[in-house]
Amino acid sequence: MGTAALLAAVAVVMCALPHLAAAQDSSSANQSLSDLVDSDLQPVNSTKALKTSEQSVVRVLVVYRGYGGVPLDTVGMGSGFVVAPGYIVTNYHVVEVPPEASSADIYIVPHKDSGATYQPVQLVKKWVEGDLALLAAPGLKVPPLKLYLTPYKNERVVTMGYPDVTDHLLNRSGTALLEPADAYVTQGSIALFASTNPDGSRVETLFHTAPINHGNSGGPLLNECGQVVGVNTWTAPSSVSTAGNLDVSAGQYVATHVSALNSFLSSASVTPTVVTTPCYAKSEDEIVKDDALSRVLAAAAEAQVQRLAEQKKAEADRAAMEIWQLGAMIVLSVLVLILIGLIIRREIRHRTEIHNKEPLAPTAFDEPARPEKVKPPKPEKAKAEWVPHDRVKLPGIKHPIPWGWIALALIIIVAVVGFLIKEREIDSRLSKPKVAAPVATAAIQHMSCDVDKSMSANPLPDAGHIEFDFDLVHACVNGRTPYERQADGNLLRFTTGDANPVAARMELTADGTLFTRYDYRIDPAQYKTFVAQKAALGSLRCSANADAGALAALGENLARIRTLSQSYLTMAPETKTVWRCKAS
């Protein structure tokens, strides 16, 4: 009973092991799935971010007074924005008192969605060289904008402000300008950085292509996350040519760099909110369009994690079953040996009892007695001698252990155990690992290709002769570049440029004799997002010695990159280049 209880306890523990392993696999699967979600790759909704930032942009009105405090007919106008609680930044030339006036009253008109009304403000600090002014508005309850100190060239930007040309078109004048309204918004990109401004002062400056007009002076230049990267200050002036025509310098707009603004605020003991993380933003329409792709990628990632978890659980179950089978065979072997021992012990006792009762009686272990030749008796009678009973010689007793049966039982047990081990995965773990058979050299061909100009529509300018090693079996080029095999047998691959915002679609026929490349130009911001999402899938390399699991994972990643690429390569390709190849 003690042995049976012990065996039952062992059985319970062995049954619980696969379930514990499955629970651990499920936990690790959930952890792996959470690791796939990178918060840095989640874009900011630029539509909402810019709408929120717009509420911090104000109109600046300056009422000039002559000597004796009499208001003049002219009014100065510009834009500004909140940089810290109760503080507003604008251009100094917006609030500067002209020579014909003795003083000026400065007012701000907040955005219509801010919930505030117009109010007077005070000039607390100016910077003439940088054309910046700091205004104090203690009663203003509007959240400040954040500063991003490291904008980059070609970054998409937005200007916000209150240009007077818009007021004229809407017939706003007089008291209508004191009513909160919407800001005017334009888009462009950063074109150039400079260390001096148009006035010749050594002030960090940037050029951009987001149009501004009179009245935009002092307004913010924002990135797509609604963060300040500059203060709009200048626009290239129009001029009259020698022929009397008006020349307009389109696209030349200048802003004071945000780093200069930050230095100015520090000198005034004002601490703005500074952001160091690069802006990664998409419009609400772009996010909606990407939702389908995001769901597909997330579902594929989760399915892969679940498959790995199920595979680990199956391996744990198989290992537990192997342990059970081996344990059962060991127990069975011990029981057979014990049974043989009991049989031998019982036979020995039985023989001893029979021998004590009938010493001359034969047993099952005695050899059959051979008939002896009997000599004919002699004619004369011989006297019979009396022999004592204790001198009678008994036939010899052979050892009762059946060695033949024991050997046969052991052979059967060893054969069954060897068969069970050989048929299970444990055999591969106990034996030496098998070396993978080398791939036949005939499967790898060296291809030599030349451009087919008749089939190439607008080919690449530098397209010429190319050569590569083509592995037909593994769809691998040069031993490292994988291609995705399509239903028709042709091979497909997508790639991106290292420096320029371009992407390419490359197709290779199943026999490697025709190679086609399509090149697409992508918007720089979309290209940056595309490269980040593509890099998140990991590096891709092919190998002739890869196992089945590695090949399956590579195929899934190639399918994800194809789905991702097709969402960006929606326009017609700029170039199409076709090479005809021959095996050499």
XYZ file of C-alpha atoms in Angstrom:
584
model
C 0.000 0.000 0.000
C 2.887 2.388 0.737
C 4.424 1.700 -2.676
C 1.045 2.224 -4.403
C 0.540 5.554 -2.622
C 4.008 6.692 -3.637
C 3.392 5.743 -7.270
C 0.047 7.589 -7.217
C 1.704 10.743 -5.863
C 4.364 10.572 -8.551
C 1.644 10.173 -11.193
C -0.200 13.269 -9.942
C 2.986 15.344 -10.057
C 3.821 14.134 -13.561
C 0.305 14.928 -14.774
C 0.540 18.442 -13.345
C 3.859 19.242 -15.041
C 2.410 19.799 -18.564
C -0.257 22.145 -17.175
C 2.320 24.167 -15.230
C 4.444 24.448 -18.368
C 1.391 25.538 -20.359
C 0.623 28.248 -17.800
C 4.193 29.520 -17.982
C 4.063 29.494 -21.792
C 0.796 31.446 -21.737
C 2.306 34.030 -19.396
C 5.407 34.387 -21.554
C 3.200 34.672 -24.650
C 1.254 37.533 -23.112
C 4.511 39.208 -22.093
C 5.908 38.814 -25.608
C 2.757 40.324 -27.084
C 3.003 43.350 -24.810
C 6.655 43.787 -25.809
C 5.571 44.132 -29.434
C 3.702 47.350 -28.634
C 6.194 50.235 -28.715
C 4.767 53.500 -27.406
C 7.323 55.498 -29.426
C 5.813 54.107 -32.631
C 2.312 55.314 -31.787
C 1.806 58.545 -33.789
C 0.390 61.754 -32.358
C -2.920 62.777 -33.901
C -1.742 65.986 -35.593
C -5.308 67.090 -36.357
C -6.223 67.171 -32.669
C -2.801 68.434 -31.528
C -2.891 71.459 -33.856
C -6.509 72.223 -32.967
C -5.536 72.293 -29.283
C -2.454 74.450 -29.960
C -4.543 76.943 -31.918
C -6.320 77.986 -28.711
C -3.010 79.364 -27.356
C -2.519 81.756 -30.322
C -3.740 85.325 -29.764
C -4.250 88.459 -31.820
C -2.155 91.459 -30.712
C -3.663 94.964 -31.142
C -1.706 98.160 -30.455
C -3.547 101.487 -30.051
C -1.128 104.384 -30.591
C -1.565 107.671 -28.719
C -0.203 111.015 -29.663
C 0.981 113.792 -27.418
C -1.634 114.527 -24.795
C -2.932 110.936 -24.896
C -5.109 111.410 -27.962
C -5.599 108.110 -29.912
C -4.199 108.124 -33.420
C -6.038 106.783 -36.439
C -3.550 103.961 -37.108
C -3.588 100.696 -35.172
C -0.797 98.134 -35.037
C -1.692 94.459 -35.491
C 0.129 91.191 -35.186
C -0.020 87.756 -33.573
C 1.386 86.122 -30.459
C 1.204 82.936 -28.391
C 1.283 81.852 -24.759
C 4.718 80.511 -23.680
C 4.154 80.231 -19.914
C 1.221 80.870 -17.570
C 0.438 84.593 -17.857
C 3.150 85.331 -20.487
C 2.862 85.926 -24.252
C 5.564 86.254 -26.928
C 5.285 88.381 -30.076
C 7.604 90.371 -32.366
C 9.034 93.569 -30.989
C 8.191 95.456 -34.202
C 4.483 94.646 -33.543
C 4.406 96.550 -30.206
C 7.114 99.126 -30.992
C 5.903 102.734 -30.628
C 6.439 104.621 -33.923
C 8.061 108.105 -33.973
C 4.724 109.856 -34.581
C 3.257 108.420 -31.338
C 4.212 109.119 -27.770
C 2.809 105.909 -26.232
C 0.752 102.832 -27.016
C -1.808 100.593 -25.373
C -1.371 96.846 -26.055
C -4.307 94.436 -26.110
C -4.617 90.727 -26.837
C -7.650 88.929 -28.271
C -7.594 85.173 -27.453
C -8.899 82.424 -29.720
C -12.654 81.963 -29.787
C -12.411 78.437 -28.292
C -10.180 79.472 -25.373
C -13.065 80.882 -23.344
C -11.210 84.176 -22.698
C -11.922 87.724 -23.899
C -9.710 90.615 -24.958
C -7.662 92.294 -22.244
C -4.806 94.783 -21.875
C -1.257 93.495 -21.391
C 2.099 95.037 -20.419
C 5.453 94.893 -22.172
C 7.934 93.394 -19.683
C 11.016 92.676 -21.840
C 12.197 93.293 -25.390
C 15.034 92.017 -27.596
C 15.580 94.371 -30.499
C 18.196 92.280 -32.386
C 16.063 89.155 -32.198
C 12.825 91.139 -32.769
C 11.103 89.519 -29.778
C 8.922 90.980 -27.028
C 7.515 89.432 -23.841
C 4.040 90.523 -22.685
C 2.544 89.947 -19.231
C -1.130 88.917 -18.997
C -1.664 87.802 -15.383
C -5.385 87.157 -15.778
C -5.111 84.985 -18.919
C -6.131 81.350 -18.257
C -4.864 79.726 -21.464
C -2.454 76.728 -21.483
C 1.019 77.524 -22.901
C 2.571 75.919 -25.977
C 5.577 73.592 -25.661
C 8.958 74.278 -27.288
C 10.827 71.703 -29.412
C 14.434 72.903 -29.541
C 15.843 70.673 -32.318
C 13.724 70.959 -35.477
C 15.208 69.375 -38.611
C 15.360 70.324 -42.248
C 12.406 69.255 -44.426
C 10.200 68.828 -41.334
C 6.568 69.659 -42.003
C 5.470 72.852 -40.211
C 2.310 74.928 -39.713
C 1.938 78.676 -39.189
C -0.867 80.183 -37.101
C -1.843 83.809 -36.751
C -4.194 86.660 -37.658
C -3.091 88.218 -41.001
C -4.754 91.572 -41.741
C -5.444 90.573 -45.349
C -7.915 88.017 -43.992
C -9.548 90.698 -41.849
C -9.930 92.913 -44.924
C -11.475 90.092 -46.944
C -13.955 89.419 -44.113
C -14.661 93.152 -43.696
C -13.462 93.155 -40.088
C -12.671 96.586 -38.738
C -12.963 98.655 -35.607
C -14.602 96.851 -32.707
C -14.958 93.610 -34.736
C -11.244 93.023 -34.229
C -11.815 92.768 -30.467
C -14.074 89.763 -30.913
C -12.373 86.328 -30.497
C -11.996 84.547 -33.831
C -10.287 81.591 -35.538
C -6.589 81.732 -36.391
C -5.424 81.459 -39.995
C -3.415 78.288 -40.673
C -0.980 77.458 -43.507
C 1.331 74.488 -44.103
C 4.847 74.024 -45.440
C 8.239 72.651 -44.468
C 11.574 73.867 -43.100
C 13.833 74.803 -46.009
C 17.026 76.230 -44.488
C 18.801 77.096 -41.237
C 20.913 80.249 -40.840
C 22.991 81.827 -38.071
C 21.985 85.401 -38.981
C 18.612 86.982 -39.617
C 17.654 89.251 -42.551
C 18.575 92.307 -40.456
C 22.170 91.062 -40.260
C 22.040 90.305 -36.529
C 23.635 87.057 -35.302
C 20.390 85.337 -34.320
C 19.561 81.703 -35.115
C 16.991 81.750 -37.918
C 15.127 79.294 -40.135
C 13.512 79.607 -43.565
C 10.289 77.782 -44.339
C 7.604 77.463 -47.014
C 4.413 77.970 -44.947
C 2.961 81.259 -46.284
C 2.653 84.223 -43.893
C 1.359 87.763 -44.438
C 1.119 91.060 -42.611
C -0.407 90.296 -39.247
C 1.305 86.880 -38.905
C 4.287 88.584 -37.274
C 4.868 87.193 -33.795
C 2.756 84.087 -34.402
C 4.130 80.577 -33.808
C 5.673 78.209 -36.336
C 4.647 74.713 -35.159
C 5.549 71.158 -36.044
C 2.809 68.582 -36.581
C 2.696 67.783 -32.862
C 1.716 71.403 -32.081
C 5.152 72.272 -30.620
C 6.871 75.635 -31.282
C 9.908 75.499 -33.583
C 10.069 79.213 -34.455
C 8.490 82.689 -34.282
C 7.275 84.063 -37.647
C 9.007 87.402 -38.253
C 9.822 88.167 -41.909
C 8.591 87.549 -45.422
C 10.584 88.313 -48.569
C 9.495 91.770 -49.790
C 8.058 92.387 -53.247
C 9.958 94.714 -55.513
C 9.408 96.622 -58.759
C 11.632 95.571 -61.639
C 13.257 97.951 -64.127
C 10.448 97.127 -66.531
C 7.881 98.302 -64.023
C 6.598 94.822 -63.121
C 5.920 93.674 -59.525
C 8.273 90.825 -58.581
C 7.025 88.645 -55.713
C 9.544 86.311 -54.035
C 7.251 83.373 -53.451
C 8.040 80.822 -50.755
C 10.643 82.832 -48.829
C 9.397 83.090 -45.237
C 11.637 83.526 -42.195
C 11.171 82.745 -38.509
C 13.327 83.229 -35.437
C 14.679 79.835 -34.348
C 13.107 78.335 -31.213
C 16.545 78.096 -29.548
C 16.860 81.897 -29.735
C 13.365 82.216 -28.249
C 14.332 79.902 -25.373
C 17.437 82.004 -24.611
C 15.308 85.157 -24.593
C 12.819 83.623 -22.142
C 15.647 82.444 -19.873
C 17.019 85.998 -19.728
C 13.550 87.111 -18.570
C 13.435 84.359 -15.873
C 10.501 82.668 -17.657
C 10.647 78.862 -17.821
C 8.716 77.328 -20.730
C 7.901 73.640 -21.194
C 10.576 72.046 -23.403
C 10.118 68.772 -25.339
C 13.089 66.597 -26.353
C 11.315 63.632 -28.018
C 11.121 63.986 -31.821
C 7.661 64.584 -33.222
C 6.009 61.543 -34.792
C 2.563 62.585 -35.986
C -0.103 61.661 -38.501
C -3.301 63.362 -39.478
C -6.564 61.863 -38.330
C -7.271 60.659 -41.884
C -3.893 58.903 -42.077
C -4.465 57.222 -38.717
C -7.878 55.979 -39.821
C -6.364 54.571 -43.024
C -3.600 52.845 -41.065
C -5.975 51.221 -38.582
C -6.684 48.300 -40.894
C -2.980 47.658 -41.399
C -2.308 47.999 -37.670
C -5.007 45.449 -36.891
C -3.588 43.024 -39.450
C -0.050 43.374 -38.070
C -1.253 43.039 -34.469
C -3.335 39.963 -35.326
C -0.404 38.384 -37.158
C 1.933 39.079 -34.232
C -0.541 37.651 -31.739
C -1.121 34.580 -33.907
C 2.620 33.971 -34.078
C 2.962 34.253 -30.307
C 0.026 31.869 -29.812
C 1.561 29.353 -32.215
C 4.842 29.454 -30.318
C 3.002 28.960 -27.029
C 1.035 26.007 -28.429
C 4.214 24.494 -29.846
C 5.953 24.734 -26.451
C 2.929 23.192 -24.734
C 2.881 20.297 -27.211
C 6.598 19.701 -26.632
C 6.055 19.695 -22.855
C 3.184 17.202 -23.224
C 5.302 14.929 -25.404
C 8.181 15.060 -22.931
C 5.834 14.193 -20.048
C 4.371 11.296 -22.029
C 7.852 9.968 -22.769
C 8.723 10.110 -19.069
C 5.512 8.238 -18.263
C 6.254 5.546 -20.836
C 9.805 5.053 -19.628
C 8.652 4.960 -16.033
C 5.960 2.421 -16.895
C 8.491 0.177 -18.640
C 10.883 0.368 -15.689
C 8.104 -0.510 -13.236
C 6.961 -3.333 -15.506
C 10.512 -4.705 -15.742
C 10.921 -4.633 -11.966
C 7.585 -6.400 -11.517
C 8.586 -9.115 -14.006
C 11.863 -9.689 -12.141
C 10.027 -9.804 -8.803
C 7.528 -12.279 -10.265
C 10.326 -14.504 -11.543
C 11.987 -14.344 -8.118
C 8.734 -15.325 -6.380
C 8.274 -18.255 -8.766
C 11.819 -19.444 -8.075
C 11.340 -19.072 -4.306
C 8.075 -21.003 -4.397
C 9.625 -23.777 -6.487
C 12.537 -24.116 -4.070
C 10.176 -24.433 -1.107
C 8.054 -26.947 -2.983
C 11.070 -29.076 -3.823
C 12.312 -28.987 -0.266
C 8.967 -30.217 1.089
C 8.778 -33.037 -1.455
C 12.355 -34.038 -0.782
C 11.770 -34.245 2.961
C 8.727 -36.477 2.511
C 9.870 -38.677 -0.366
C 13.552 -38.452 -0.878
C 13.534 -40.741 -3.905
C 10.540 -39.082 -5.608
C 11.405 -37.323 -8.862
C 10.600 -33.646 -9.425
C 9.949 -31.480 -12.422
C 13.580 -30.421 -12.455
C 14.947 -34.027 -12.517
C 16.049 -35.452 -15.816
C 14.096 -38.531 -16.814
C 15.828 -41.685 -15.715
C 17.389 -43.707 -18.512
C 16.563 -47.427 -18.528
C 19.465 -49.493 -17.309
C 20.485 -52.745 -18.790
C 19.598 -55.533 -16.435
C 21.921 -58.514 -16.400
C 20.271 -61.882 -16.101
C 20.493 -63.199 -12.607
C 22.997 -65.878 -11.805
C 21.696 -69.289 -11.208
C 22.789 -69.405 -7.723
C 21.160 -67.328 -5.063
C 23.208 -64.651 -3.541
C 22.729 -63.413 -0.098
C 21.208 -60.004 0.180
C 23.133 -57.570 2.247
C 21.513 -55.180 4.543
C 22.507 -51.511 3.857
C 21.698 -48.854 6.400
C 19.152 -46.251 5.292
C 21.473 -43.363 5.952
C 23.959 -44.780 3.430
C 21.498 -44.784 0.532
C 22.769 -42.409 -2.271
C 19.993 -40.078 -3.450
C 19.903 -38.741 -6.985
C 21.469 -35.201 -7.350
C 19.230 -32.137 -7.161
C 19.906 -29.509 -9.891
C 19.722 -25.758 -9.196
C 16.058 -24.699 -9.555
C 16.666 -21.153 -11.130
C 15.329 -21.089 -14.780
C 18.084 -18.940 -16.344
C 16.662 -19.399 -19.832
C 13.315 -17.843 -18.884
C 15.016 -14.955 -17.098
C 17.225 -14.232 -20.123
C 14.194 -14.319 -22.420
C 12.271 -11.883 -20.173
C 15.207 -9.486 -20.086
C 15.572 -9.605 -23.881
C 11.862 -8.787 -24.305
C 12.055 -5.866 -21.842
C 15.168 -4.382 -23.475
C 13.603 -4.712 -26.933
C 10.364 -2.970 -25.886
C 12.213 -0.137 -24.111
C 14.506 0.367 -27.111
C 11.515 0.466 -29.449
C 9.703 3.057 -27.310
C 12.793 5.292 -27.057
C 13.512 4.998 -30.768
C 9.979 6.067 -31.703
C 9.972 9.163 -29.461
C 11.628 12.576 -29.607
C 13.827 11.683 -26.642
C 15.930 9.568 -29.004
C 16.989 12.669 -30.933
C 17.901 14.433 -27.685
C 19.944 11.491 -26.389
C 21.683 10.768 -29.669
C 24.189 12.990 -31.425
C 22.704 15.822 -33.508
C 22.524 15.067 -37.175
C 24.441 17.314 -39.519
C 22.187 18.957 -42.100
C 22.724 17.658 -45.587
C 24.395 20.244 -47.789
C 22.274 21.863 -50.472
C 22.974 20.669 -53.935
C 25.284 23.049 -55.737
C 23.110 22.802 -58.832
C 20.360 24.747 -57.011
C 22.558 27.895 -56.867
C 23.213 29.633 -60.167
C 25.302 32.678 -60.987
C 23.154 35.054 -63.044
C 24.492 37.699 -65.423
C 21.973 40.410 -66.349
C 21.754 43.323 -68.794
C 19.121 46.061 -69.089
C 16.350 45.422 -71.621
C 15.661 48.973 -72.841
C 12.648 47.912 -74.918
C 10.822 46.739 -71.770
C 12.122 49.463 -69.419
C 9.848 52.505 -69.096
C 11.918 55.417 -67.791
C 14.745 53.232 -66.414
C 17.098 54.223 -63.623
C 19.795 56.628 -64.905
C 22.653 54.511 -63.580
C 21.148 51.122 -64.485
C 23.678 48.783 -66.052
C 25.082 45.266 -65.991
C 24.487 43.332 -62.742
C 25.419 39.867 -61.481
C 24.140 37.829 -58.534
C 23.970 34.281 -57.146
C 20.440 32.893 -57.276
C 19.303 30.040 -54.996
C 16.252 28.562 -56.710
C 15.320 26.281 -53.808
C 15.336 28.879 -51.003
C 14.403 31.997 -53.066
C 17.614 33.632 -51.848
C 19.911 36.081 -53.640
C 23.631 36.271 -52.809
C 23.094 34.010 -49.814
C 21.460 36.699 -47.647
C 18.632 38.568 -49.424
C 15.274 36.720 -49.222
C 12.423 37.002 -51.701
C 8.784 36.046 -51.086
C 7.525 33.301 -53.384
C 4.122 34.133 -54.904
C 1.321 31.794 -55.983
C 2.498 31.904 -59.631
C 6.061 30.961 -58.627
C 7.525 34.427 -59.170
C 9.516 36.114 -56.384
C 8.787 39.509 -54.784
C 10.701 41.874 -52.492
C 10.235 45.433 -51.165
C 13.080 47.678 -49.983
C 13.762 51.307 -49.045
C 16.583 53.716 -49.875
C 19.287 54.481 -47.331
C 19.430 58.266 -47.815
C 16.673 59.364 -50.191
C 12.929 58.985 -49.436
C 12.387 56.283 -52.079
C 11.157 52.690 -52.028
C 11.471 49.897 -54.570
C 9.408 46.880 -55.606
C 11.565 44.106 -57.103
C 10.208 41.101 -58.993
C 12.142 38.044 -60.110
C 10.739 35.258 -62.264
C 10.799 31.726 -60.896
C 13.751 30.760 -63.122
C 15.637 34.006 -62.419
C 15.826 35.050 -66.079
C 13.826 38.294 -65.769
C 14.437 40.892 -63.038
C 12.148 43.970 -62.791
C 12.528 46.944 -60.458
C 9.927 49.690 -59.798
C 11.034 52.818 -57.881
C 8.601 55.050 -55.951
C 9.176 58.455 -54.360
C 7.530 58.914 -50.932
C 6.730 61.967 -48.872
C 9.678 62.461 -46.443
C 7.490 62.271 -43.338
C 5.735 59.132 -44.574
C 9.117 57.675 -45.547
C 10.372 58.180 -41.988
C 7.301 56.394 -40.613
C 7.592 53.627 -43.211
C 11.241 52.955 -42.326
C 10.461 52.906 -38.571
C 7.600 50.409 -39.008
C 9.693 48.252 -41.345
C 12.611 48.237 -38.896
C 10.271 47.144 -36.076
C 9.746 43.831 -37.896
C 13.436 42.972 -37.478
C 16.237 42.183 -39.898
C 15.615 39.688 -42.707
C 18.238 37.220 -43.894
C 17.910 33.939 -45.714
C 20.024 30.824 -45.209
C 20.305 27.522 -47.029
C 20.676 25.714 -43.675
C 17.632 27.288 -41.957
C 15.228 24.918 -40.218
C 11.491 24.729 -40.848
C 10.637 27.102 -37.971
C 13.065 29.791 -39.170
C 11.745 29.508 -42.741
C 8.143 29.875 -41.536
C 9.010 32.965 -39.461
C 10.877 34.484 -42.423
C 7.871 33.897 -44.687
C 5.530 35.602 -42.213
C 7.817 38.648 -41.920
C 8.071 38.959 -45.712
C 4.273 38.872 -45.949
C 4.014 41.629 -43.308
C 6.494 43.824 -45.170
C 4.522 43.294 -48.399
C 1.291 44.392 -46.678
C 3.049 47.367 -45.073
C 4.720 48.434 -48.346
C 1.540 48.266 -50.379
C -0.090 50.770 -48.014
C 2.625 53.348 -48.831
C 3.352 52.611 -52.512
C -0.030 53.777 -53.796
C 1.163 56.149 -56.550
C 2.488 55.198 -59.992
C 6.210 54.301 -59.979
C 8.685 56.909 -61.194
C 10.931 54.389 -62.924
C 10.690 50.861 -64.300
C 13.880 48.971 -65.128
C 13.964 45.432 -66.576
C 17.039 43.185 -66.723
C 17.300 39.971 -68.765
C 19.488 37.396 -67.033
C 21.348 34.246 -68.090
C 22.994 31.596 -65.980
C 26.760 31.698 -66.307
